[in-house]
Amino acid sequence: MTSLKWLLITCCAICSLSTLATEKQNTLKYNISSSGSHYPYYTNNPDHPGVLPEIIEKVLVDANISAYHEPLPTKRITKYLNEGIIDFDVISLNWLPQSERNNTMYVFSDPLITVTEMLVTLPENSSKWKNISNLTGKNVGTVLGYYYHSADSFNRVDFPSEKELMEALVRKRVDVAIISKLPALYWSQQLNLSMGFGAQYSHGFLRIRLLSKHKHLLPVINKTIKNLHGNGYITNAAKKYMQDIPIQN
């Protein structure tokens, strides 16, 4: 009888360990931190995390997908995604070169929110950058680890974040930079820096970029995103952070 009891206990323990291992294996890892200064999309503030953390966490909960955020330096996010160390990030297809937009390694979710990148410079230089073709062969301020769809046509000068890019413009370390419009407006206000916009560099939707091995999750992810658009959750999450961004004159 005692032997049978211990056999049952051992079997239960093995089953429990197997269940835990399966749950751990099925838990996705992701990163959406960008540079850490990509306000309002990501703020690096746990109490006020940004639009993307609020949306992505809600999508995961409502879709009943187990996942956790893996802190990573910006330059490693794509590398770790390519190597399967993380399972998804958030990106705009319009950031990518055309050759990368149909990469079969990934599947992309339905749209979350829009993002617009601009050529940003000092106010007196705005007229010089009214066309993105003017970037050809020039030194251009960029964020380390970010994608730029025509990066092979100009010389990247990488900085750690949008905040440092704005400071670099004022210090004339670069004459022009590519920065998402809302972060540029936000950091211009926060740092009390004058800046001007040139041409629009890209405009599109942020989407979840998921490794293809998890494509079976895409229907429930897209259904959840549709529901969150329908009930106003995504719009309200964005509005909460937009109030901290000055309106451009």
PDB file of C-alpha atoms in Angstrom:
ATOM      1  CA  MET A   1       0.000   0.000   0.000  1.00  0.00           C
ATOM      2  CA  THR A   2       2.829   2.348   0.928  1.00  0.00           C
ATOM      3  CA  SER A   3       4.602   1.595  -2.351  1.00  0.00           C
ATOM      4  CA  LEU A   4       1.421   2.367  -4.301  1.00  0.00           C
ATOM      5  CA  LYS A   5       1.033   5.655  -2.409  1.00  0.00           C
ATOM      6  CA  TRP A   6       4.554   6.754  -3.280  1.00  0.00           C
ATOM      7  CA  LEU A   7       4.063   5.672  -6.874  1.00  0.00           C
ATOM      8  CA  LEU A   8       0.979   7.897  -7.117  1.00  0.00           C
ATOM      9  CA  ILE A   9       2.842  10.818  -5.521  1.00  0.00           C
ATOM     10  CA  THR A  10       5.741  10.363  -7.943  1.00  0.00           C
ATOM     11  CA  CYS A  11       3.401  10.249 -10.937  1.00  0.00           C
ATOM     12  CA  CYS A  12       1.618  13.411  -9.803  1.00  0.00           C
ATOM     13  CA  ALA A  13       4.945  15.199  -9.343  1.00  0.00           C
ATOM     14  CA  ILE A  14       6.091  14.203 -12.820  1.00  0.00           C
ATOM     15  CA  CYS A  15       2.793  15.379 -14.320  1.00  0.00           C
ATOM     16  CA  SER A  16       3.077  18.706 -12.497  1.00  0.00           C
ATOM     17  CA  LEU A  17       6.621  19.258 -13.726  1.00  0.00           C
ATOM     18  CA  SER A  18       5.544  18.374 -17.264  1.00  0.00           C
ATOM     19  CA  THR A  19       2.657  20.862 -17.068  1.00  0.00           C
ATOM     20  CA  LEU A  20       4.944  23.619 -15.790  1.00  0.00           C
ATOM     21  CA  ALA A  21       7.459  22.917 -18.536  1.00  0.00           C
ATOM     22  CA  THR A  22       4.712  23.076 -21.178  1.00  0.00           C
ATOM     23  CA  GLU A  23       3.349  26.342 -19.764  1.00  0.00           C
ATOM     24  CA  LYS A  24       6.825  27.873 -19.746  1.00  0.00           C
ATOM     25  CA  GLN A  25       7.409  26.698 -23.310  1.00  0.00           C
ATOM     26  CA  ASN A  26       4.112  28.232 -24.441  1.00  0.00           C
ATOM     27  CA  THR A  27       4.791  31.609 -22.811  1.00  0.00           C
ATOM     28  CA  LEU A  28       5.814  34.120 -25.455  1.00  0.00           C
ATOM     29  CA  LYS A  29       8.521  36.720 -24.983  1.00  0.00           C
ATOM     30  CA  TYR A  30       8.354  40.141 -26.590  1.00  0.00           C
ATOM     31  CA  ASN A  31       9.871  43.600 -26.603  1.00  0.00           C
ATOM     32  CA  ILE A  32       8.187  46.917 -27.427  1.00  0.00           C
ATOM     33  CA  SER A  33      10.479  49.324 -25.584  1.00  0.00           C
ATOM     34  CA  SER A  34      12.110  50.916 -28.665  1.00  0.00           C
ATOM     35  CA  SER A  35      14.642  53.479 -27.419  1.00  0.00           C
ATOM     36  CA  GLY A  36      12.899  53.970 -24.078  1.00  0.00           C
ATOM     37  CA  SER A  37      12.179  57.602 -25.072  1.00  0.00           C
ATOM     38  CA  HIS A  38       9.616  56.952 -27.803  1.00  0.00           C
ATOM     39  CA  TYR A  39       6.881  59.017 -26.126  1.00  0.00           C
ATOM     40  CA  PRO A  40       3.901  58.517 -26.279  1.00  0.00           C
ATOM     41  CA  TYR A  41       4.382  54.983 -27.611  1.00  0.00           C
ATOM     42  CA  TYR A  42       6.745  53.875 -24.835  1.00  0.00           C
ATOM     43  CA  THR A  43       7.837  55.989 -21.861  1.00  0.00           C
ATOM     44  CA  ASN A  44      10.083  53.779 -19.690  1.00  0.00           C
ATOM     45  CA  ASN A  45       7.896  54.782 -16.721  1.00  0.00           C
ATOM     46  CA  PRO A  46       6.138  51.821 -15.012  1.00  0.00           C
ATOM     47  CA  ASP A  47       3.399  54.112 -13.646  1.00  0.00           C
ATOM     48  CA  HIS A  48       2.728  55.719 -17.035  1.00  0.00           C
ATOM     49  CA  PRO A  49       4.133  53.133 -19.481  1.00  0.00           C
ATOM     50  CA  GLY A  50       2.880  54.451 -22.805  1.00  0.00           C
ATOM     51  CA  VAL A  51       0.294  53.636 -25.436  1.00  0.00           C
ATOM     52  CA  LEU A  52       1.889  50.419 -26.685  1.00  0.00           C
ATOM     53  CA  PRO A  53       2.379  48.697 -23.306  1.00  0.00           C
ATOM     54  CA  GLU A  54      -1.236  49.428 -22.404  1.00  0.00           C
ATOM     55  CA  ILE A  55      -2.570  48.158 -25.733  1.00  0.00           C
ATOM     56  CA  ILE A  56      -0.330  45.079 -25.989  1.00  0.00           C
ATOM     57  CA  GLU A  57      -0.985  43.967 -22.416  1.00  0.00           C
ATOM     58  CA  LYS A  58      -4.738  44.311 -23.010  1.00  0.00           C
ATOM     59  CA  VAL A  59      -4.516  42.342 -26.272  1.00  0.00           C
ATOM     60  CA  LEU A  60      -2.647  39.527 -24.514  1.00  0.00           C
ATOM     61  CA  VAL A  61      -5.097  39.368 -21.615  1.00  0.00           C
ATOM     62  CA  ASP A  62      -8.202  39.450 -23.802  1.00  0.00           C
ATOM     63  CA  ALA A  63      -6.734  36.920 -26.245  1.00  0.00           C
ATOM     64  CA  ASN A  64      -5.696  34.669 -23.339  1.00  0.00           C
ATOM     65  CA  ILE A  65      -2.086  34.547 -24.518  1.00  0.00           C
ATOM     66  CA  SER A  66       0.645  34.068 -21.925  1.00  0.00           C
ATOM     67  CA  ALA A  67       3.584  36.390 -22.562  1.00  0.00           C
ATOM     68  CA  TYR A  68       6.062  38.631 -20.791  1.00  0.00           C
ATOM     69  CA  HIS A  69       8.144  41.636 -21.765  1.00  0.00           C
ATOM     70  CA  GLU A  70      11.856  40.946 -22.227  1.00  0.00           C
ATOM     71  CA  PRO A  71      13.932  44.110 -21.582  1.00  0.00           C
ATOM     72  CA  LEU A  72      16.457  44.538 -24.395  1.00  0.00           C
ATOM     73  CA  PRO A  73      18.712  47.253 -25.805  1.00  0.00           C
ATOM     74  CA  THR A  74      17.234  48.614 -29.037  1.00  0.00           C
ATOM     75  CA  LYS A  75      20.051  47.282 -31.220  1.00  0.00           C
ATOM     76  CA  ARG A  76      19.356  43.714 -30.065  1.00  0.00           C
ATOM     77  CA  ILE A  77      15.573  43.585 -30.577  1.00  0.00           C
ATOM     78  CA  THR A  78      15.611  42.604 -34.261  1.00  0.00           C
ATOM     79  CA  LYS A  79      18.599  40.293 -33.771  1.00  0.00           C
ATOM     80  CA  TYR A  80      16.842  38.445 -30.946  1.00  0.00           C
ATOM     81  CA  LEU A  81      13.637  38.241 -32.964  1.00  0.00           C
ATOM     82  CA  ASN A  82      15.517  36.789 -35.940  1.00  0.00           C
ATOM     83  CA  GLU A  83      17.131  34.230 -33.638  1.00  0.00           C
ATOM     84  CA  GLY A  84      13.823  33.284 -32.008  1.00  0.00           C
ATOM     85  CA  ILE A  85      14.902  34.495 -28.560  1.00  0.00           C
ATOM     86  CA  ILE A  86      11.841  36.737 -28.488  1.00  0.00           C
ATOM     87  CA  ASP A  87       8.584  35.972 -30.285  1.00  0.00           C
ATOM     88  CA  PHE A  88       7.203  39.349 -31.301  1.00  0.00           C
ATOM     89  CA  ASP A  89       7.688  43.098 -31.338  1.00  0.00           C
ATOM     90  CA  VAL A  90       5.706  46.033 -32.744  1.00  0.00           C
ATOM     91  CA  ILE A  91       6.663  47.718 -35.983  1.00  0.00           C
ATOM     92  CA  SER A  92       5.341  49.697 -38.943  1.00  0.00           C
ATOM     93  CA  LEU A  93       5.719  48.031 -42.333  1.00  0.00           C
ATOM     94  CA  ASN A  94       6.518  51.491 -43.712  1.00  0.00           C
ATOM     95  CA  TRP A  95       9.735  51.539 -41.697  1.00  0.00           C
ATOM     96  CA  LEU A  96      11.027  48.509 -43.569  1.00  0.00           C
ATOM     97  CA  PRO A  97      12.731  48.297 -46.943  1.00  0.00           C
ATOM     98  CA  GLN A  98      10.384  46.766 -49.522  1.00  0.00           C
ATOM     99  CA  SER A  99      12.410  43.541 -49.490  1.00  0.00           C
ATOM    100  CA  GLU A 100      11.672  43.052 -45.770  1.00  0.00           C
ATOM    101  CA  ARG A 101       7.923  43.649 -45.908  1.00  0.00           C
ATOM    102  CA  ASN A 102       7.236  40.174 -47.296  1.00  0.00           C
ATOM    103  CA  ASN A 103       9.741  38.314 -45.123  1.00  0.00           C
ATOM    104  CA  THR A 104       8.229  34.865 -44.518  1.00  0.00           C
ATOM    105  CA  MET A 105       9.860  34.660 -41.096  1.00  0.00           C
ATOM    106  CA  TYR A 106       7.059  36.870 -39.768  1.00  0.00           C
ATOM    107  CA  VAL A 107       3.336  37.473 -39.861  1.00  0.00           C
ATOM    108  CA  PHE A 108       1.820  40.854 -39.075  1.00  0.00           C
ATOM    109  CA  SER A 109      -1.295  41.709 -37.112  1.00  0.00           C
ATOM    110  CA  ASP A 110      -4.056  44.081 -38.085  1.00  0.00           C
ATOM    111  CA  PRO A 111      -3.324  47.780 -37.400  1.00  0.00           C
ATOM    112  CA  LEU A 112      -2.990  49.120 -33.860  1.00  0.00           C
ATOM    113  CA  ILE A 113      -2.316  52.870 -34.151  1.00  0.00           C
ATOM    114  CA  THR A 114      -0.725  55.181 -36.715  1.00  0.00           C
ATOM    115  CA  VAL A 115       2.822  56.507 -36.588  1.00  0.00           C
ATOM    116  CA  THR A 116       4.367  59.235 -38.734  1.00  0.00           C
ATOM    117  CA  GLU A 117       8.088  59.925 -39.148  1.00  0.00           C
ATOM    118  CA  MET A 118       9.325  63.347 -40.169  1.00  0.00           C
ATOM    119  CA  LEU A 119      12.560  64.996 -41.209  1.00  0.00           C
ATOM    120  CA  VAL A 120      13.333  67.169 -38.182  1.00  0.00           C
ATOM    121  CA  THR A 121      15.782  70.048 -38.174  1.00  0.00           C
ATOM    122  CA  LEU A 122      16.275  73.527 -36.743  1.00  0.00           C
ATOM    123  CA  PRO A 123      13.552  76.018 -37.780  1.00  0.00           C
ATOM    124  CA  GLU A 124      15.887  78.018 -40.025  1.00  0.00           C
ATOM    125  CA  ASN A 125      16.812  74.868 -41.978  1.00  0.00           C
ATOM    126  CA  SER A 126      13.327  73.492 -42.635  1.00  0.00           C
ATOM    127  CA  SER A 127      13.241  74.666 -46.259  1.00  0.00           C
ATOM    128  CA  LYS A 128      16.335  72.556 -47.031  1.00  0.00           C
ATOM    129  CA  TRP A 129      14.528  69.323 -46.173  1.00  0.00           C
ATOM    130  CA  LYS A 130      11.205  69.545 -48.005  1.00  0.00           C
ATOM    131  CA  ASN A 131      11.918  66.376 -49.968  1.00  0.00           C
ATOM    132  CA  ILE A 132      13.314  63.105 -48.629  1.00  0.00           C
ATOM    133  CA  SER A 133      15.448  62.773 -51.777  1.00  0.00           C
ATOM    134  CA  ASN A 134      17.575  65.555 -50.254  1.00  0.00           C
ATOM    135  CA  LEU A 135      18.846  62.981 -47.741  1.00  0.00           C
ATOM    136  CA  THR A 136      20.854  61.168 -50.411  1.00  0.00           C
ATOM    137  CA  GLY A 137      24.527  61.027 -49.465  1.00  0.00           C
ATOM    138  CA  LYS A 138      23.994  63.186 -46.356  1.00  0.00           C
ATOM    139  CA  ASN A 139      24.687  62.521 -42.681  1.00  0.00           C
ATOM    140  CA  VAL A 140      21.307  61.891 -41.053  1.00  0.00           C
ATOM    141  CA  GLY A 141      20.530  61.561 -37.358  1.00  0.00           C
ATOM    142  CA  THR A 142      18.936  58.197 -36.567  1.00  0.00           C
ATOM    143  CA  VAL A 143      18.175  56.047 -33.526  1.00  0.00           C
ATOM    144  CA  LEU A 144      20.473  53.098 -32.949  1.00  0.00           C
ATOM    145  CA  GLY A 145      18.757  49.838 -33.895  1.00  0.00           C
ATOM    146  CA  TYR A 146      15.821  51.427 -35.735  1.00  0.00           C
ATOM    147  CA  TYR A 147      14.783  50.563 -39.287  1.00  0.00           C
ATOM    148  CA  TYR A 148      14.695  53.245 -42.017  1.00  0.00           C
ATOM    149  CA  HIS A 149      13.251  52.280 -45.391  1.00  0.00           C
ATOM    150  CA  SER A 150      15.885  54.138 -47.449  1.00  0.00           C
ATOM    151  CA  ALA A 151      18.833  53.823 -45.068  1.00  0.00           C
ATOM    152  CA  ASP A 152      21.126  52.665 -47.871  1.00  0.00           C
ATOM    153  CA  SER A 153      20.849  56.100 -49.536  1.00  0.00           C
ATOM    154  CA  PHE A 154      22.245  58.194 -46.654  1.00  0.00           C
ATOM    155  CA  ASN A 155      24.853  58.024 -43.896  1.00  0.00           C
ATOM    156  CA  ARG A 156      23.366  57.047 -40.563  1.00  0.00           C
ATOM    157  CA  VAL A 157      24.590  58.903 -37.498  1.00  0.00           C
ATOM    158  CA  ASP A 158      23.157  56.857 -34.653  1.00  0.00           C
ATOM    159  CA  PHE A 159      22.110  58.182 -31.248  1.00  0.00           C
ATOM    160  CA  PRO A 160      20.578  56.225 -28.340  1.00  0.00           C
ATOM    161  CA  SER A 161      17.098  57.782 -28.489  1.00  0.00           C
ATOM    162  CA  GLU A 162      14.763  60.464 -29.816  1.00  0.00           C
ATOM    163  CA  LYS A 163      15.689  62.662 -26.858  1.00  0.00           C
ATOM    164  CA  GLU A 164      19.391  62.544 -27.719  1.00  0.00           C
ATOM    165  CA  LEU A 165      18.565  63.185 -31.386  1.00  0.00           C
ATOM    166  CA  MET A 166      16.769  66.407 -30.500  1.00  0.00           C
ATOM    167  CA  GLU A 167      19.729  67.531 -28.400  1.00  0.00           C
ATOM    168  CA  ALA A 168      22.114  66.631 -31.239  1.00  0.00           C
ATOM    169  CA  LEU A 169      20.189  68.885 -33.636  1.00  0.00           C
ATOM    170  CA  VAL A 170      20.451  71.858 -31.305  1.00  0.00           C
ATOM    171  CA  ARG A 171      24.170  71.223 -30.795  1.00  0.00           C
ATOM    172  CA  LYS A 172      24.523  70.994 -34.597  1.00  0.00           C
ATOM    173  CA  ARG A 173      26.046  67.543 -34.451  1.00  0.00           C
ATOM    174  CA  VAL A 174      23.684  66.714 -37.317  1.00  0.00           C
ATOM    175  CA  ASP A 175      21.706  69.001 -39.604  1.00  0.00           C
ATOM    176  CA  VAL A 176      18.683  66.740 -39.983  1.00  0.00           C
ATOM    177  CA  ALA A 177      17.208  63.725 -38.211  1.00  0.00           C
ATOM    178  CA  ILE A 178      14.418  61.234 -38.818  1.00  0.00           C
ATOM    179  CA  ILE A 179      12.112  61.200 -35.783  1.00  0.00           C
ATOM    180  CA  SER A 180       8.513  60.135 -35.236  1.00  0.00           C
ATOM    181  CA  LYS A 181       6.390  63.283 -35.173  1.00  0.00           C
ATOM    182  CA  LEU A 182       4.839  62.863 -31.717  1.00  0.00           C
ATOM    183  CA  PRO A 183       8.126  62.096 -29.908  1.00  0.00           C
ATOM    184  CA  ALA A 184       9.706  65.087 -31.676  1.00  0.00           C
ATOM    185  CA  LEU A 185       6.926  67.393 -30.459  1.00  0.00           C
ATOM    186  CA  TYR A 186       7.074  65.943 -26.961  1.00  0.00           C
ATOM    187  CA  TRP A 187      10.857  66.253 -26.530  1.00  0.00           C
ATOM    188  CA  SER A 188      10.864  69.701 -28.098  1.00  0.00           C
ATOM    189  CA  GLN A 189       8.541  70.804 -25.295  1.00  0.00           C
ATOM    190  CA  GLN A 190      10.264  68.864 -22.512  1.00  0.00           C
ATOM    191  CA  LEU A 191      13.729  70.161 -23.421  1.00  0.00           C
ATOM    192  CA  ASN A 192      12.508  73.628 -24.436  1.00  0.00           C
ATOM    193  CA  LEU A 193      14.109  73.269 -27.857  1.00  0.00           C
ATOM    194  CA  SER A 194      12.999  74.918 -31.087  1.00  0.00           C
ATOM    195  CA  MET A 195      12.665  72.616 -34.075  1.00  0.00           C
ATOM    196  CA  GLY A 196      11.163  72.543 -37.529  1.00  0.00           C
ATOM    197  CA  PHE A 197       9.667  69.842 -39.716  1.00  0.00           C
ATOM    198  CA  GLY A 198      10.732  69.078 -43.238  1.00  0.00           C
ATOM    199  CA  ALA A 199       9.197  66.343 -45.375  1.00  0.00           C
ATOM    200  CA  GLN A 200       7.277  63.353 -44.105  1.00  0.00           C
ATOM    201  CA  TYR A 201       9.580  60.341 -44.159  1.00  0.00           C
ATOM    202  CA  SER A 202       7.044  57.576 -43.502  1.00  0.00           C
ATOM    203  CA  HIS A 203       3.461  57.085 -42.393  1.00  0.00           C
ATOM    204  CA  GLY A 204       1.700  53.858 -41.499  1.00  0.00           C
ATOM    205  CA  PHE A 205       0.230  51.637 -38.833  1.00  0.00           C
ATOM    206  CA  LEU A 206       2.028  49.986 -35.966  1.00  0.00           C
ATOM    207  CA  ARG A 207       1.385  46.242 -35.995  1.00  0.00           C
ATOM    208  CA  ILE A 208       2.460  43.217 -33.996  1.00  0.00           C
ATOM    209  CA  ARG A 209       5.259  41.420 -35.859  1.00  0.00           C
ATOM    210  CA  LEU A 210       5.036  37.765 -34.826  1.00  0.00           C
ATOM    211  CA  LEU A 211       7.336  34.881 -35.675  1.00  0.00           C
ATOM    212  CA  SER A 212       5.639  32.688 -38.290  1.00  0.00           C
ATOM    213  CA  LYS A 213       5.828  29.640 -36.026  1.00  0.00           C
ATOM    214  CA  HIS A 214       3.126  31.341 -33.926  1.00  0.00           C
ATOM    215  CA  LYS A 215       0.860  32.269 -36.854  1.00  0.00           C
ATOM    216  CA  HIS A 216      -1.922  30.107 -35.403  1.00  0.00           C
ATOM    217  CA  LEU A 217      -2.325  32.891 -32.813  1.00  0.00           C
ATOM    218  CA  LEU A 218      -2.947  35.568 -35.428  1.00  0.00           C
ATOM    219  CA  PRO A 219      -6.734  35.076 -35.811  1.00  0.00           C
ATOM    220  CA  VAL A 220      -7.386  35.528 -32.078  1.00  0.00           C
ATOM    221  CA  ILE A 221      -4.969  38.458 -31.936  1.00  0.00           C
ATOM    222  CA  ASN A 222      -6.703  40.178 -34.845  1.00  0.00           C
ATOM    223  CA  LYS A 223     -10.154  39.482 -33.405  1.00  0.00           C
ATOM    224  CA  THR A 224      -9.050  41.024 -30.107  1.00  0.00           C
ATOM    225  CA  ILE A 225      -7.592  44.083 -31.852  1.00  0.00           C
ATOM    226  CA  LYS A 226     -10.866  44.539 -33.747  1.00  0.00           C
ATOM    227  CA  ASN A 227     -12.803  44.376 -30.484  1.00  0.00           C
ATOM    228  CA  LEU A 228     -10.496  46.908 -28.809  1.00  0.00           C
ATOM    229  CA  HIS A 229     -10.967  49.310 -31.703  1.00  0.00           C
ATOM    230  CA  GLY A 230     -14.706  48.743 -31.559  1.00  0.00           C
ATOM    231  CA  ASN A 231     -15.097  49.408 -27.842  1.00  0.00           C
ATOM    232  CA  GLY A 232     -12.833  52.478 -27.905  1.00  0.00           C
ATOM    233  CA  TYR A 233     -10.063  51.036 -25.736  1.00  0.00           C
ATOM    234  CA  ILE A 234      -7.264  51.771 -28.215  1.00  0.00           C
ATOM    235  CA  THR A 235      -8.489  55.318 -28.912  1.00  0.00           C
ATOM    236  CA  ASN A 236      -8.797  56.073 -25.200  1.00  0.00           C
ATOM    237  CA  ALA A 237      -5.330  54.657 -24.437  1.00  0.00           C
ATOM    238  CA  ALA A 238      -3.841  56.941 -27.085  1.00  0.00           C
ATOM    239  CA  LYS A 239      -5.779  60.013 -25.920  1.00  0.00           C
ATOM    240  CA  LYS A 240      -4.489  59.594 -22.375  1.00  0.00           C
ATOM    241  CA  TYR A 241      -0.916  60.230 -23.568  1.00  0.00           C
ATOM    242  CA  MET A 242      -1.665  62.709 -26.347  1.00  0.00           C
ATOM    243  CA  GLN A 243      -2.653  65.351 -23.813  1.00  0.00           C
ATOM    244  CA  ASP A 244       1.015  65.642 -22.830  1.00  0.00           C
ATOM    245  CA  ILE A 245       2.043  66.534 -26.389  1.00  0.00           C
ATOM    246  CA  PRO A 246       1.840  70.142 -27.606  1.00  0.00           C
ATOM    247  CA  ILE A 247      -0.281  70.902 -30.642  1.00  0.00           C
ATOM    248  CA  GLN A 248       1.832  72.005 -33.582  1.00  0.00           C
ATOM    249  CA  ASN A 249       1.015  75.495 -34.845  1.00  0.00           C
TER     250      ASN A 249
END
